[in-house]
JSON list of C-alpha atoms and ligand atoms in Angstrom, two decimals:
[
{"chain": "A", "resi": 10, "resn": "UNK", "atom": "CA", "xyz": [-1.96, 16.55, 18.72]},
{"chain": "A", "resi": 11, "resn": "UNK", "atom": "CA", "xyz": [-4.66, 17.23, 16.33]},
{"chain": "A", "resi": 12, "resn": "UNK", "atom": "CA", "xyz": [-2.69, 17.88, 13.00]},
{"chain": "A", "resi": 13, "resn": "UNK", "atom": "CA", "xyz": [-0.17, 15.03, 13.32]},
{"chain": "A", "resi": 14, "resn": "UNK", "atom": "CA", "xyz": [-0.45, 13.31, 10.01]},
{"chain": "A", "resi": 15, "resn": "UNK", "atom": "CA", "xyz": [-0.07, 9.65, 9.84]},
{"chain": "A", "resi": 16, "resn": "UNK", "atom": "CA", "xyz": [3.20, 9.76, 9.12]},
{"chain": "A", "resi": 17, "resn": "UNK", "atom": "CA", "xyz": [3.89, 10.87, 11.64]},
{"chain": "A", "resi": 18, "resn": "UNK", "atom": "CA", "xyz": [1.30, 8.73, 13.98]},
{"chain": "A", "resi": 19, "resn": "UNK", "atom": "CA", "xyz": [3.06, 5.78, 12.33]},
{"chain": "A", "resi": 20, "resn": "UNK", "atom": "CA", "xyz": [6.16, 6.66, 13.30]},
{"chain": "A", "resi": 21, "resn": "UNK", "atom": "CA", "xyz": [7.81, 7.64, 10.61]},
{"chain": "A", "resi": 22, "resn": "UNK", "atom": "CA", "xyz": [9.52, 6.14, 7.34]},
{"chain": "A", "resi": 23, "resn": "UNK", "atom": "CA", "xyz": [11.46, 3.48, 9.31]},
{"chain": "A", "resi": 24, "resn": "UNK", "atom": "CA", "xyz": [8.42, 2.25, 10.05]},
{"chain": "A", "resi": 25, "resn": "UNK", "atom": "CA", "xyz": [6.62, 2.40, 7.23]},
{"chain": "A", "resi": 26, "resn": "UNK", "atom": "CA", "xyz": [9.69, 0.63, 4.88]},
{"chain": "A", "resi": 27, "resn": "UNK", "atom": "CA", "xyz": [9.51, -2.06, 7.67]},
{"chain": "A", "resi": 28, "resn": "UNK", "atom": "CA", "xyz": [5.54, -2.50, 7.30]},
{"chain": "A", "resi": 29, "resn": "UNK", "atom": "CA", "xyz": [5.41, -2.48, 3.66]},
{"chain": "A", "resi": 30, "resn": "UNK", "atom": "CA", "xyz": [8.14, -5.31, 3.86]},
{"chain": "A", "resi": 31, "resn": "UNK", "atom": "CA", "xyz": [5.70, -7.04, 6.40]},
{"chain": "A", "resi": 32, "resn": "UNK", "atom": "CA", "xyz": [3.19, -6.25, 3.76]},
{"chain": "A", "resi": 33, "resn": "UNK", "atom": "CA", "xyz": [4.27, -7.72, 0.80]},
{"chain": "A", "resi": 34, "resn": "UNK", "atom": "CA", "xyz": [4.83, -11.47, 2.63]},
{"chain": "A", "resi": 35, "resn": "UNK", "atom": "CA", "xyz": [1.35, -11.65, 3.30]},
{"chain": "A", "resi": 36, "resn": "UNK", "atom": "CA", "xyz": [-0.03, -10.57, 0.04]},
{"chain": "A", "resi": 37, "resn": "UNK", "atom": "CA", "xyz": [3.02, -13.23, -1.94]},
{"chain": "A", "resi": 38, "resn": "UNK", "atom": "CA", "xyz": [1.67, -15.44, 0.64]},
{"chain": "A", "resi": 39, "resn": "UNK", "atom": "CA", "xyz": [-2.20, -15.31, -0.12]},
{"chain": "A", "resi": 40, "resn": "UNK", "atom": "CA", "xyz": [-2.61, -17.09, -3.71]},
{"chain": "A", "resi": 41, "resn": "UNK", "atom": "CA", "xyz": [-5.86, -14.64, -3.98]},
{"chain": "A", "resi": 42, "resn": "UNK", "atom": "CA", "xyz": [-3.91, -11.76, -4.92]},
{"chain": "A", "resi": 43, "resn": "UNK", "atom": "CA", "xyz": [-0.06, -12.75, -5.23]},
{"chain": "A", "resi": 44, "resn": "UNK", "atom": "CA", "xyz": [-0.66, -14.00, -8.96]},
{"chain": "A", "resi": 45, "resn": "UNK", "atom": "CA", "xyz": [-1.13, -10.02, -9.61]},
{"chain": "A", "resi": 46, "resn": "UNK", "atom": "CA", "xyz": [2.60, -9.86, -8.75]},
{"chain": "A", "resi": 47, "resn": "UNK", "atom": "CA", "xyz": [3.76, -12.62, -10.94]},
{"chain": "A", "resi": 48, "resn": "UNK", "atom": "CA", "xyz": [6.21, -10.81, -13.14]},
{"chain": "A", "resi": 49, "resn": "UNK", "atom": "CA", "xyz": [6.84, -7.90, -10.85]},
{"chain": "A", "resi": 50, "resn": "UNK", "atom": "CA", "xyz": [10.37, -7.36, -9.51]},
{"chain": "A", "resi": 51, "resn": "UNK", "atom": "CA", "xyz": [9.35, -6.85, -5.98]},
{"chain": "A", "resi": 52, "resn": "UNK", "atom": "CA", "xyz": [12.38, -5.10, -4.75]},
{"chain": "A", "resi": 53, "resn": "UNK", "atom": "CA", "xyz": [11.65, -2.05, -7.03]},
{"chain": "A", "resi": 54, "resn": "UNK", "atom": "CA", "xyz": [8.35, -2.80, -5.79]},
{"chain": "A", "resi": 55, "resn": "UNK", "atom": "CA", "xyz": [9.22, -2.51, -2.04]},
{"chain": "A", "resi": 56, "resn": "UNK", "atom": "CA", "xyz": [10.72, 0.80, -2.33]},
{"chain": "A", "resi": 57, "resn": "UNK", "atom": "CA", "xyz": [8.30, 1.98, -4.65]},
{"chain": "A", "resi": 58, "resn": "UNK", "atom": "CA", "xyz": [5.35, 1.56, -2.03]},
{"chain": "A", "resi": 59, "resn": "UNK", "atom": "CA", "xyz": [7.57, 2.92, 0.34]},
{"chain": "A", "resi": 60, "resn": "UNK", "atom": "CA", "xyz": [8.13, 5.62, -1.15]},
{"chain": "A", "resi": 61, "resn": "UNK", "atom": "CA", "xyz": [4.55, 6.61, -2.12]},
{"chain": "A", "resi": 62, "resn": "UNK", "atom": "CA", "xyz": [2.85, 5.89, 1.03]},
{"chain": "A", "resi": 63, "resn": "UNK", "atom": "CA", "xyz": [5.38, 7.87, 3.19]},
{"chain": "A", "resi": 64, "resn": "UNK", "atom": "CA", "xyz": [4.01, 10.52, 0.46]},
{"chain": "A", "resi": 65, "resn": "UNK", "atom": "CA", "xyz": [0.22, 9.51, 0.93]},
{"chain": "A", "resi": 66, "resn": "UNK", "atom": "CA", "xyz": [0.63, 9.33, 4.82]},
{"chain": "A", "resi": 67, "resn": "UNK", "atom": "CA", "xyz": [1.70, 13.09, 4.74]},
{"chain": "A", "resi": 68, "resn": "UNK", "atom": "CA", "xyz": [5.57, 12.61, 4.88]},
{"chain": "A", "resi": 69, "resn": "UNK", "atom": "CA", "xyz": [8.70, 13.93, 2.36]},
{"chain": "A", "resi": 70, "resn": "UNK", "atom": "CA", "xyz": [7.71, 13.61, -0.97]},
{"chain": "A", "resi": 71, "resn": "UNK", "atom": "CA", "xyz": [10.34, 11.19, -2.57]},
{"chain": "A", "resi": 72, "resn": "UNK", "atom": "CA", "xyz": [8.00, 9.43, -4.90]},
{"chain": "A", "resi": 73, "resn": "UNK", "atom": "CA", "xyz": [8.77, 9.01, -8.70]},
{"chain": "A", "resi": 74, "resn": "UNK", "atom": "CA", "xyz": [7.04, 6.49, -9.55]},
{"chain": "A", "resi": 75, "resn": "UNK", "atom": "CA", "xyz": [3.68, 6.30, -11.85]},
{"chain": "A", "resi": 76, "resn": "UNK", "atom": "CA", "xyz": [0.42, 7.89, -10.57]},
{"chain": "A", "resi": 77, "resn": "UNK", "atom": "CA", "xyz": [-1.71, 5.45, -9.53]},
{"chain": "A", "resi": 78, "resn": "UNK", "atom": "CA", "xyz": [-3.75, 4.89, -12.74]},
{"chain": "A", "resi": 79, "resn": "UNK", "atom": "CA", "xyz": [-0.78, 4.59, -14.60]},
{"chain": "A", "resi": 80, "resn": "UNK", "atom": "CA", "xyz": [0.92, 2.17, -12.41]},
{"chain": "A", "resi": 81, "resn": "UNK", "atom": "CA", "xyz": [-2.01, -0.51, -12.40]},
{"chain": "A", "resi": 82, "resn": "UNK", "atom": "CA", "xyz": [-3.45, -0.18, -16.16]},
{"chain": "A", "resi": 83, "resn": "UNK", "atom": "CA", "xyz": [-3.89, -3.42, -17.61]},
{"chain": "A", "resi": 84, "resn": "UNK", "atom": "CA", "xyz": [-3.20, -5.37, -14.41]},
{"chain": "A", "resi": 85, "resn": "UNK", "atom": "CA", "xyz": [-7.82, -6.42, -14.28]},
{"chain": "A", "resi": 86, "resn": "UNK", "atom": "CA", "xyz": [-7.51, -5.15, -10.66]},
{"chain": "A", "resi": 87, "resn": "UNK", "atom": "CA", "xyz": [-10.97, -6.28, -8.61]},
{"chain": "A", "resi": 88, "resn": "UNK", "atom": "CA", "xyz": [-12.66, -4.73, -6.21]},
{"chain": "A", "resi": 89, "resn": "UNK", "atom": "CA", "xyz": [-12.21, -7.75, -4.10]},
{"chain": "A", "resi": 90, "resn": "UNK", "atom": "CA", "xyz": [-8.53, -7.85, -4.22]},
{"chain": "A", "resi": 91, "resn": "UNK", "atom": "CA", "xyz": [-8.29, -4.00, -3.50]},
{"chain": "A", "resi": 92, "resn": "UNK", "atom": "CA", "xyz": [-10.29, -4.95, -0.67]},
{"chain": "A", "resi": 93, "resn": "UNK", "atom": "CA", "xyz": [-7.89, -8.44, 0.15]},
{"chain": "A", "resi": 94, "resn": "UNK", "atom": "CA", "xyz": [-4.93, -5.61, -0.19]},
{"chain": "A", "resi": 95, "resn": "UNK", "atom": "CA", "xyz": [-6.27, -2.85, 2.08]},
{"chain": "A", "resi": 96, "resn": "UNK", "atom": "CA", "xyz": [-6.62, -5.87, 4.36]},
{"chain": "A", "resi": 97, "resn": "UNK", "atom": "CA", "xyz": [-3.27, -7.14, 4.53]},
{"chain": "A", "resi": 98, "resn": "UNK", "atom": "CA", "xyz": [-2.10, -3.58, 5.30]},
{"chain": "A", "resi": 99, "resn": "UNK", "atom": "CA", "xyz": [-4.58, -2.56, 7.92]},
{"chain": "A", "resi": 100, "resn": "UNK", "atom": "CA", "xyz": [-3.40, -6.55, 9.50]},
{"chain": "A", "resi": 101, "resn": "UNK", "atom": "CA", "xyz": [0.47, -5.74, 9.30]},
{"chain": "A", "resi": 102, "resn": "UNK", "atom": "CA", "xyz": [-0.53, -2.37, 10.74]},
{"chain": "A", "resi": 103, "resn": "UNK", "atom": "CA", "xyz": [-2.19, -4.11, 13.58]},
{"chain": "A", "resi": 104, "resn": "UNK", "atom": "CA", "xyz": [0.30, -6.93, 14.04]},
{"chain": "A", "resi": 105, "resn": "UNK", "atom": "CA", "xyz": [2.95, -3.58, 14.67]},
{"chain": "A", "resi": 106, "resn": "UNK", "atom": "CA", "xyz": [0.83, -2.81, 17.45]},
{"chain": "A", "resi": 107, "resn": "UNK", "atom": "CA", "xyz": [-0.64, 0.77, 15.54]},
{"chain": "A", "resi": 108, "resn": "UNK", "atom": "CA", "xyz": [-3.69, 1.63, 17.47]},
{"chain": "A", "resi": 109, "resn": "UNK", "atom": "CA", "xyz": [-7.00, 1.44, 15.69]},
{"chain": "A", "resi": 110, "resn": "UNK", "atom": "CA", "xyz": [-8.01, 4.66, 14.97]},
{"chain": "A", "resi": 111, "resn": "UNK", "atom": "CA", "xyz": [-4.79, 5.15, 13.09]},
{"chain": "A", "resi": 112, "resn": "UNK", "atom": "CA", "xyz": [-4.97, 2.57, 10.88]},
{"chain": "A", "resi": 113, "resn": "UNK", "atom": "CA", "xyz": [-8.85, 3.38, 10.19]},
{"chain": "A", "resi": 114, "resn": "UNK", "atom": "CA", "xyz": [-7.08, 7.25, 8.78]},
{"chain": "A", "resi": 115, "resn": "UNK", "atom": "CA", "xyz": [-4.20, 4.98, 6.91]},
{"chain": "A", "resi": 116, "resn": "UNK", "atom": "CA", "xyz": [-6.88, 2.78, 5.21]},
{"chain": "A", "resi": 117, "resn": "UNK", "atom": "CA", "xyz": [-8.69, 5.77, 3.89]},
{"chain": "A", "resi": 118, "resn": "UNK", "atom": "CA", "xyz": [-5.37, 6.83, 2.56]},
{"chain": "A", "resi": 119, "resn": "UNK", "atom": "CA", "xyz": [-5.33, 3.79, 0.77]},
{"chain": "A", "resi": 120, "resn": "UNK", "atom": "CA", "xyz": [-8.87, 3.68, 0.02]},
{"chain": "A", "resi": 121, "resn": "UNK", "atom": "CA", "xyz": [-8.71, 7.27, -1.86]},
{"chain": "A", "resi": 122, "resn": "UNK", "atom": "CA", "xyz": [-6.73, 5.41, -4.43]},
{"chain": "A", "resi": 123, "resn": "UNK", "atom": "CA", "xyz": [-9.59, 2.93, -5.00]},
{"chain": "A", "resi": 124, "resn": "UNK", "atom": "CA", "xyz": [-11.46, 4.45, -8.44]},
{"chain": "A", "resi": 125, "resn": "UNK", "atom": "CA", "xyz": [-8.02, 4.97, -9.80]},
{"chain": "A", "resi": 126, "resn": "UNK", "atom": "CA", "xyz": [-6.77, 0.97, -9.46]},
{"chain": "A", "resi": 127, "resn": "UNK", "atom": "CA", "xyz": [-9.71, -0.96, -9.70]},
{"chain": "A", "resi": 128, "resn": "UNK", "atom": "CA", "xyz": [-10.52, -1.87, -13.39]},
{"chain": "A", "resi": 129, "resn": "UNK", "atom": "CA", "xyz": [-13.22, -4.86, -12.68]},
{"chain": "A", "resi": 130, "resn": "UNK", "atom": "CA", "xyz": [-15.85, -4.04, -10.15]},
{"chain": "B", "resi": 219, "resn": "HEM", "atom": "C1", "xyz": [-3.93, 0.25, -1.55]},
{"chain": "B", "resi": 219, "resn": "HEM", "atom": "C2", "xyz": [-3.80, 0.75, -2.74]},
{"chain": "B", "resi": 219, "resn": "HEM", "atom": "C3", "xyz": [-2.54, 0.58, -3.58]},
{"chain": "B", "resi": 219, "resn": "HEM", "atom": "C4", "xyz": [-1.46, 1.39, -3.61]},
{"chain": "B", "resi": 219, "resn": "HEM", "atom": "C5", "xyz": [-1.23, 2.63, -2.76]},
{"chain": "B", "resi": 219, "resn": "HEM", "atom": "C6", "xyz": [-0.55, 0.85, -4.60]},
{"chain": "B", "resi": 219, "resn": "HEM", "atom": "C7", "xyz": [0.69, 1.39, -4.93]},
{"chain": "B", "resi": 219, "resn": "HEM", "atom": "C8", "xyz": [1.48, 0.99, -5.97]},
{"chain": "B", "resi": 219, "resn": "HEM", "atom": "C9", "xyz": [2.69, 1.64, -6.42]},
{"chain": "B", "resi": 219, "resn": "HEM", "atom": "C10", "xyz": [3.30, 2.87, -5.77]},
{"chain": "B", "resi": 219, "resn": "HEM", "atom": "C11", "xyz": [3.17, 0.98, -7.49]},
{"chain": "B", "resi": 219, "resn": "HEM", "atom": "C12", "xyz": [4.45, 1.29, -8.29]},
{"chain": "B", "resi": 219, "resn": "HEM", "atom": "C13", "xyz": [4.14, 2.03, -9.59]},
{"chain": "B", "resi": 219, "resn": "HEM", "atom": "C14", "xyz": [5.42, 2.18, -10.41]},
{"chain": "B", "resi": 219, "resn": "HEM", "atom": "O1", "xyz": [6.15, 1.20, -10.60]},
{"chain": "B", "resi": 219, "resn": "HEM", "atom": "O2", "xyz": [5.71, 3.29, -10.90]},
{"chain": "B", "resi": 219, "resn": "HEM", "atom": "C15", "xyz": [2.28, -0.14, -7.71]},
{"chain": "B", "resi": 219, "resn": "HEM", "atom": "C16", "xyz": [2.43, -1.12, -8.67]},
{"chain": "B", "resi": 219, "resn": "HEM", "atom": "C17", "xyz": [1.73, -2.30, -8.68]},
{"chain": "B", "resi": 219, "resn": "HEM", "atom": "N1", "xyz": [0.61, -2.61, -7.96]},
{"chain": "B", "resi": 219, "resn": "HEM", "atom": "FE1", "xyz": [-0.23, -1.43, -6.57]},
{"chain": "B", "resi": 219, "resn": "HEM", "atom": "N2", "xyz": [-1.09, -0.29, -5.13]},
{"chain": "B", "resi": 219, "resn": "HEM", "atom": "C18", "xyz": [-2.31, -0.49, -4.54]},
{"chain": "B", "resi": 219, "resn": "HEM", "atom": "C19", "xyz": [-3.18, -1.52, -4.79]},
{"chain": "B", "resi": 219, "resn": "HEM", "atom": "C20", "xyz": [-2.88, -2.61, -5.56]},
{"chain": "B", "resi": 219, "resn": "HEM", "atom": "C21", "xyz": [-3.71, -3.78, -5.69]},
{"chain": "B", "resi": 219, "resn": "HEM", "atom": "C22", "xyz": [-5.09, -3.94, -5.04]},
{"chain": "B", "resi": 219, "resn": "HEM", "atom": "C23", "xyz": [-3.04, -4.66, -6.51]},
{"chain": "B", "resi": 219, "resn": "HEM", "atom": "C24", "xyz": [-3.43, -6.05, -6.96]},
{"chain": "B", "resi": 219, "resn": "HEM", "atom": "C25", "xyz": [-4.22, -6.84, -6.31]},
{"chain": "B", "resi": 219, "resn": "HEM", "atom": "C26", "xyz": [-1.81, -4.02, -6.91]},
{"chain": "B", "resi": 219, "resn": "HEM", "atom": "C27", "xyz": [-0.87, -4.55, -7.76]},
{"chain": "B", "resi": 219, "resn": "HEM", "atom": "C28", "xyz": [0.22, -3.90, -8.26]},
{"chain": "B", "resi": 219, "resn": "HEM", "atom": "C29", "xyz": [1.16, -4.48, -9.19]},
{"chain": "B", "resi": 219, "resn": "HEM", "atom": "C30", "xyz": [1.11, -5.89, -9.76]},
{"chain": "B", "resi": 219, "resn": "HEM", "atom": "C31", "xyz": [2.12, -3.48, -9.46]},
{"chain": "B", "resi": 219, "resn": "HEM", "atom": "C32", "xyz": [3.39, -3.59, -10.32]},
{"chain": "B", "resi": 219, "resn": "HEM", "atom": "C33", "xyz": [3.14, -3.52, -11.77]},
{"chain": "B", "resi": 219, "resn": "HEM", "atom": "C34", "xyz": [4.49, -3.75, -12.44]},
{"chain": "B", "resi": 219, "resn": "HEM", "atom": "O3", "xyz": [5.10, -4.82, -12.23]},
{"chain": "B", "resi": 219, "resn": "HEM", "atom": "O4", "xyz": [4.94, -2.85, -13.16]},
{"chain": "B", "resi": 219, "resn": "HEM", "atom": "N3", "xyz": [-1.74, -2.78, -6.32]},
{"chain": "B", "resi": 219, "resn": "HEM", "atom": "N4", "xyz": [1.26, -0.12, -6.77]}
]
């Protein structure tokens, strides 16, 4: 089915809320990145990212949260940790058994956010 978007391809939101869960351990659990989230209440946080990637991946748009530039001013965002990120997602993907190709079209989801998040090259 050529015009299945990765919603869809994923599964749907039930999966998705249960990957960005999956998500979220691994980046609290890698001190490279999980100092970013110091003072972030990561349940709003959760539901947030659920919300906007089941958006992103071409799902129901229940997102009302800030627009990407918005929602990471301030925060000194590197390349390298968008990067470390992007990772952790494409790994969770994988570890949910998603084949390849579809996490290669949900990591350019992700990566279209890129110039919009990263403030230190
Ligand atoms: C893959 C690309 C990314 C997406 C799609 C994404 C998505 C989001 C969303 C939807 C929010 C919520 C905005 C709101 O509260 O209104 C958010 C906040 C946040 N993001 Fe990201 N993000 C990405 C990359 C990153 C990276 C690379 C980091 C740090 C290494 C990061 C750190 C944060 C932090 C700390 C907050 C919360 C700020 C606060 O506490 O208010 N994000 N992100």
């Amino acid at each position: 089915m050529q015009n299945k978007s990765v919603f869809d391809k994923l599964g749907g939101q039930a999966n998705i809320d249960a990957a960005v869960v999956k998500f979220y351990e691994k980046v609290l659990s890698d001190p490279s990145v999980s100092h970013y989230f110091k003072n972030t209440d990561m349940k709003k946080q959760t539901e947030m990212q659920q919300k906007f990637l089941g958006m992103a991946f071409g799902g129901p748009n229940h997102y009302t949260g800030k627009d990407m530039k918005a929602g990471h001013a301030g925060l000194g965002i590197t390349s390298a940790a968008f990067d470390t990120i992007v990772n952790h997602l494409g790994n969770t993907l994988k570890e949910m058994g998603v084949p390849a190709e579809v996490i290669a079209e949900a990591a350019a989801v992700a990566e279209s956010t890129r110039a919009d998040i990263v403030e230190v090259k």
